[in-house]
């Protein structure tokens, strides 16, 4: 469940922003998130399914002045309004495999359970251009 993942070059990454309804805490959706992630991992984690790995992050609220360019880089009153409460990052062999898995009835049931706690969710896909690790010295 908490094993490191290896991301092969050439995969696609889907970045899903989850904005919870007012009064809903991340702790309120942890079980739903876990069930949804297990459905993906257990049912689409082979060559046919295309799932490589994933991660779930809670918005910690910090904003990097050093990594921000343009406009006002001071922290907005509520960072969550811009970036959601949780992000789900998944890696797939192809976008088409991602879409097929998410159209599946089993996944849709789990995603709808999460969506009931949300004001908004959106998922954006990215193609990998570069990856690297520190060089051994």
Short mmCIF file of the C-alpha atoms (twelve columns), coordinates in Angstrom:
data_MODEL
# 
_entry.id   MODEL 
# 
loop_
_atom_site.group_PDB 
_atom_site.id 
_atom_site.type_symbol 
_atom_site.label_atom_id 
_atom_site.label_alt_id 
_atom_site.label_comp_id 
_atom_site.label_asym_id 
_atom_site.label_seq_id 
_atom_site.Cartn_x 
_atom_site.Cartn_y 
_atom_site.Cartn_z 
_atom_site.pdbx_PDB_model_num 
ATOM 1   C CA . UNK A 1   0.000   0.000  0.000   1 
ATOM 2   C CA . UNK A 2   2.822   2.418  0.756   1 
ATOM 3   C CA . UNK A 3   5.498   0.965  -1.501  1 
ATOM 4   C CA . UNK A 4   7.602   3.307  -3.641  1 
ATOM 5   C CA . UNK A 5   6.602   3.511  -7.275  1 
ATOM 6   C CA . UNK A 6   8.757   3.599  -10.384 1 
ATOM 7   C CA . UNK A 7   7.520   5.824  -13.167 1 
ATOM 8   C CA . UNK A 8   8.653   4.684  -16.630 1 
ATOM 9   C CA . UNK A 9   9.556   7.320  -19.168 1 
ATOM 10  C CA . UNK A 10  6.842   7.879  -21.761 1 
ATOM 11  C CA . UNK A 11  3.879   7.300  -19.478 1 
ATOM 12  C CA . UNK A 12  1.067   9.788  -18.958 1 
ATOM 13  C CA . UNK A 13  0.151   11.425 -15.670 1 
ATOM 14  C CA . UNK A 14  -3.371  12.393 -14.681 1 
ATOM 15  C CA . UNK A 15  -3.712  15.121 -12.050 1 
ATOM 16  C CA . UNK A 16  -7.127  15.083 -10.375 1 
ATOM 17  C CA . UNK A 17  -8.011  18.062 -8.166  1 
ATOM 18  C CA . UNK A 18  -10.677 17.354 -5.536  1 
ATOM 19  C CA . UNK A 19  -12.431 20.328 -3.926  1 
ATOM 20  C CA . UNK A 20  -14.463 19.189 -0.922  1 
ATOM 21  C CA . UNK A 21  -17.756 20.789 0.088   1 
ATOM 22  C CA . UNK A 22  -17.668 23.236 3.018   1 
ATOM 23  C CA . UNK A 23  -17.658 21.321 6.280   1 
ATOM 24  C CA . UNK A 24  -16.215 18.151 4.729   1 
ATOM 25  C CA . UNK A 25  -12.727 17.300 5.996   1 
ATOM 26  C CA . UNK A 26  -10.145 15.139 4.260   1 
ATOM 27  C CA . UNK A 27  -10.594 12.613 7.080   1 
ATOM 28  C CA . UNK A 28  -14.267 12.304 6.049   1 
ATOM 29  C CA . UNK A 29  -13.270 10.979 2.609   1 
ATOM 30  C CA . UNK A 30  -10.205 8.881  3.438   1 
ATOM 31  C CA . UNK A 31  -12.108 5.578  3.314   1 
ATOM 32  C CA . UNK A 32  -13.846 6.498  0.050   1 
ATOM 33  C CA . UNK A 33  -10.513 7.559  -1.471  1 
ATOM 34  C CA . UNK A 34  -8.893  4.320  -0.337  1 
ATOM 35  C CA . UNK A 35  -11.666 2.195  -1.827  1 
ATOM 36  C CA . UNK A 36  -11.505 4.082  -5.128  1 
ATOM 37  C CA . UNK A 37  -7.720  3.769  -5.312  1 
ATOM 38  C CA . UNK A 38  -7.895  0.041  -4.512  1 
ATOM 39  C CA . UNK A 39  -10.364 -0.507 -7.347  1 
ATOM 40  C CA . UNK A 40  -7.903  1.097  -9.759  1 
ATOM 41  C CA . UNK A 41  -4.861  -0.717 -8.364  1 
ATOM 42  C CA . UNK A 42  -6.508  -4.138 -8.191  1 
ATOM 43  C CA . UNK A 43  -8.461  -4.058 -11.461 1 
ATOM 44  C CA . UNK A 44  -6.406  -2.027 -13.925 1 
ATOM 45  C CA . UNK A 45  -2.822  -2.659 -12.791 1 
ATOM 46  C CA . UNK A 46  -1.715  -4.910 -15.635 1 
ATOM 47  C CA . UNK A 47  -0.699  -4.492 -19.268 1 
ATOM 48  C CA . UNK A 48  -4.327  -4.425 -20.409 1 
ATOM 49  C CA . UNK A 49  -5.425  -1.989 -17.706 1 
ATOM 50  C CA . UNK A 50  -2.386  0.252  -18.016 1 
ATOM 51  C CA . UNK A 51  -2.261  1.553  -14.428 1 
ATOM 52  C CA . UNK A 52  1.337   2.047  -13.256 1 
ATOM 53  C CA . UNK A 53  0.936   3.694  -9.853  1 
ATOM 54  C CA . UNK A 54  -0.483  6.652  -8.028  1 
ATOM 55  C CA . UNK A 55  -0.344  8.997  -5.089  1 
ATOM 56  C CA . UNK A 56  -2.855  11.016 -3.067  1 
ATOM 57  C CA . UNK A 57  -1.866  14.343 -1.524  1 
ATOM 58  C CA . UNK A 58  -3.596  16.625 0.972   1 
ATOM 59  C CA . UNK A 59  -3.286  20.369 0.320   1 
ATOM 60  C CA . UNK A 60  -0.840  21.623 2.957   1 
ATOM 61  C CA . UNK A 61  -1.555  25.288 2.179   1 
ATOM 62  C CA . UNK A 62  1.987   26.449 1.538   1 
ATOM 63  C CA . UNK A 63  2.874   28.432 -1.582  1 
ATOM 64  C CA . UNK A 64  6.428   28.743 -2.871  1 
ATOM 65  C CA . UNK A 65  7.478   32.329 -3.452  1 
ATOM 66  C CA . UNK A 66  10.683  30.965 -5.013  1 
ATOM 67  C CA . UNK A 67  8.810   28.754 -7.464  1 
ATOM 68  C CA . UNK A 68  6.111   31.264 -8.429  1 
ATOM 69  C CA . UNK A 69  6.424   33.755 -11.269 1 
ATOM 70  C CA . UNK A 70  4.240   36.706 -12.191 1 
ATOM 71  C CA . UNK A 71  1.517   38.481 -10.311 1 
ATOM 72  C CA . UNK A 72  1.218   38.461 -6.571  1 
ATOM 73  C CA . UNK A 73  3.176   35.569 -5.053  1 
ATOM 74  C CA . UNK A 74  1.959   36.219 -1.517  1 
ATOM 75  C CA . UNK A 75  -0.235  33.474 -0.113  1 
ATOM 76  C CA . UNK A 76  -3.910  33.863 -1.027  1 
ATOM 77  C CA . UNK A 77  -6.326  33.858 1.926   1 
ATOM 78  C CA . UNK A 78  -7.333  30.266 1.190   1 
ATOM 79  C CA . UNK A 79  -4.985  28.345 -1.052  1 
ATOM 80  C CA . UNK A 80  -7.553  25.522 -1.280  1 
ATOM 81  C CA . UNK A 81  -9.843  27.723 -3.373  1 
ATOM 82  C CA . UNK A 82  -7.243  27.653 -6.112  1 
ATOM 83  C CA . UNK A 83  -5.917  24.104 -5.825  1 
ATOM 84  C CA . UNK A 84  -8.488  21.911 -4.070  1 
ATOM 85  C CA . UNK A 85  -8.238  19.973 -0.819  1 
ATOM 86  C CA . UNK A 86  -6.784  16.775 -2.261  1 
ATOM 87  C CA . UNK A 87  -5.016  15.824 -5.461  1 
ATOM 88  C CA . UNK A 88  -4.889  12.322 -6.887  1 
ATOM 89  C CA . UNK A 89  -1.910  11.741 -9.150  1 
ATOM 90  C CA . UNK A 90  -1.979  8.599  -11.293 1 
ATOM 91  C CA . UNK A 91  0.414   7.242  -13.896 1 
ATOM 92  C CA . UNK A 92  -0.772  5.219  -16.883 1 
ATOM 93  C CA . UNK A 93  0.720   3.568  -19.939 1 
ATOM 94  C CA . UNK A 94  -1.737  5.529  -22.085 1 
ATOM 95  C CA . UNK A 95  -4.518  8.080  -21.789 1 
ATOM 96  C CA . UNK A 96  -6.847  5.666  -23.570 1 
ATOM 97  C CA . UNK A 97  -6.292  3.021  -20.866 1 
ATOM 98  C CA . UNK A 98  -7.031  5.619  -18.187 1 
ATOM 99  C CA . UNK A 99  -10.278 6.601  -19.869 1 
ATOM 100 C CA . UNK A 100 -11.360 2.989  -20.339 1 
ATOM 101 C CA . UNK A 101 -10.788 2.206  -16.653 1 
ATOM 102 C CA . UNK A 102 -12.687 5.282  -15.516 1 
ATOM 103 C CA . UNK A 103 -15.640 4.445  -17.769 1 
ATOM 104 C CA . UNK A 104 -15.934 1.051  -16.042 1 
ATOM 105 C CA . UNK A 105 -19.020 0.587  -13.815 1 
ATOM 106 C CA . UNK A 106 -17.007 -0.488 -10.746 1 
ATOM 107 C CA . UNK A 107 -14.791 2.593  -10.838 1 
ATOM 108 C CA . UNK A 108 -17.721 4.931  -11.521 1 
ATOM 109 C CA . UNK A 109 -19.512 3.664  -8.401  1 
ATOM 110 C CA . UNK A 110 -16.504 4.483  -6.211  1 
ATOM 111 C CA . UNK A 111 -15.887 7.834  -7.894  1 
ATOM 112 C CA . UNK A 112 -19.530 8.844  -7.434  1 
ATOM 113 C CA . UNK A 113 -19.198 8.077  -3.714  1 
ATOM 114 C CA . UNK A 114 -16.289 10.547 -3.571  1 
ATOM 115 C CA . UNK A 115 -18.088 13.095 -5.761  1 
ATOM 116 C CA . UNK A 116 -20.949 13.238 -3.229  1 
ATOM 117 C CA . UNK A 117 -18.519 14.997 -0.851  1 
ATOM 118 C CA . UNK A 118 -17.217 17.428 -3.490  1 
ATOM 119 C CA . UNK A 119 -18.043 20.861 -4.851  1 
ATOM 120 C CA . UNK A 120 -15.814 20.251 -7.831  1 
ATOM 121 C CA . UNK A 121 -13.316 17.820 -9.291  1 
ATOM 122 C CA . UNK A 122 -11.327 18.035 -12.486 1 
ATOM 123 C CA . UNK A 123 -8.664  15.844 -13.982 1 
ATOM 124 C CA . UNK A 124 -5.952  17.067 -16.330 1 
ATOM 125 C CA . UNK A 125 -3.617  14.804 -18.304 1 
ATOM 126 C CA . UNK A 126 0.077   15.383 -18.914 1 
ATOM 127 C CA . UNK A 127 2.651   13.699 -21.139 1 
ATOM 128 C CA . UNK A 128 6.097   13.221 -19.588 1 
ATOM 129 C CA . UNK A 129 8.870   15.363 -21.090 1 
ATOM 130 C CA . UNK A 130 11.674  14.729 -18.603 1 
ATOM 131 C CA . UNK A 131 12.517  12.829 -15.439 1 
ATOM 132 C CA . UNK A 132 15.664  12.378 -13.429 1 
ATOM 133 C CA . UNK A 133 17.243  11.596 -10.087 1 
ATOM 134 C CA . UNK A 134 20.319  13.026 -8.371  1 
ATOM 135 C CA . UNK A 135 23.617  11.762 -9.705  1 
ATOM 136 C CA . UNK A 136 25.713  9.554  -7.416  1 
ATOM 137 C CA . UNK A 137 28.844  11.439 -6.337  1 
# 
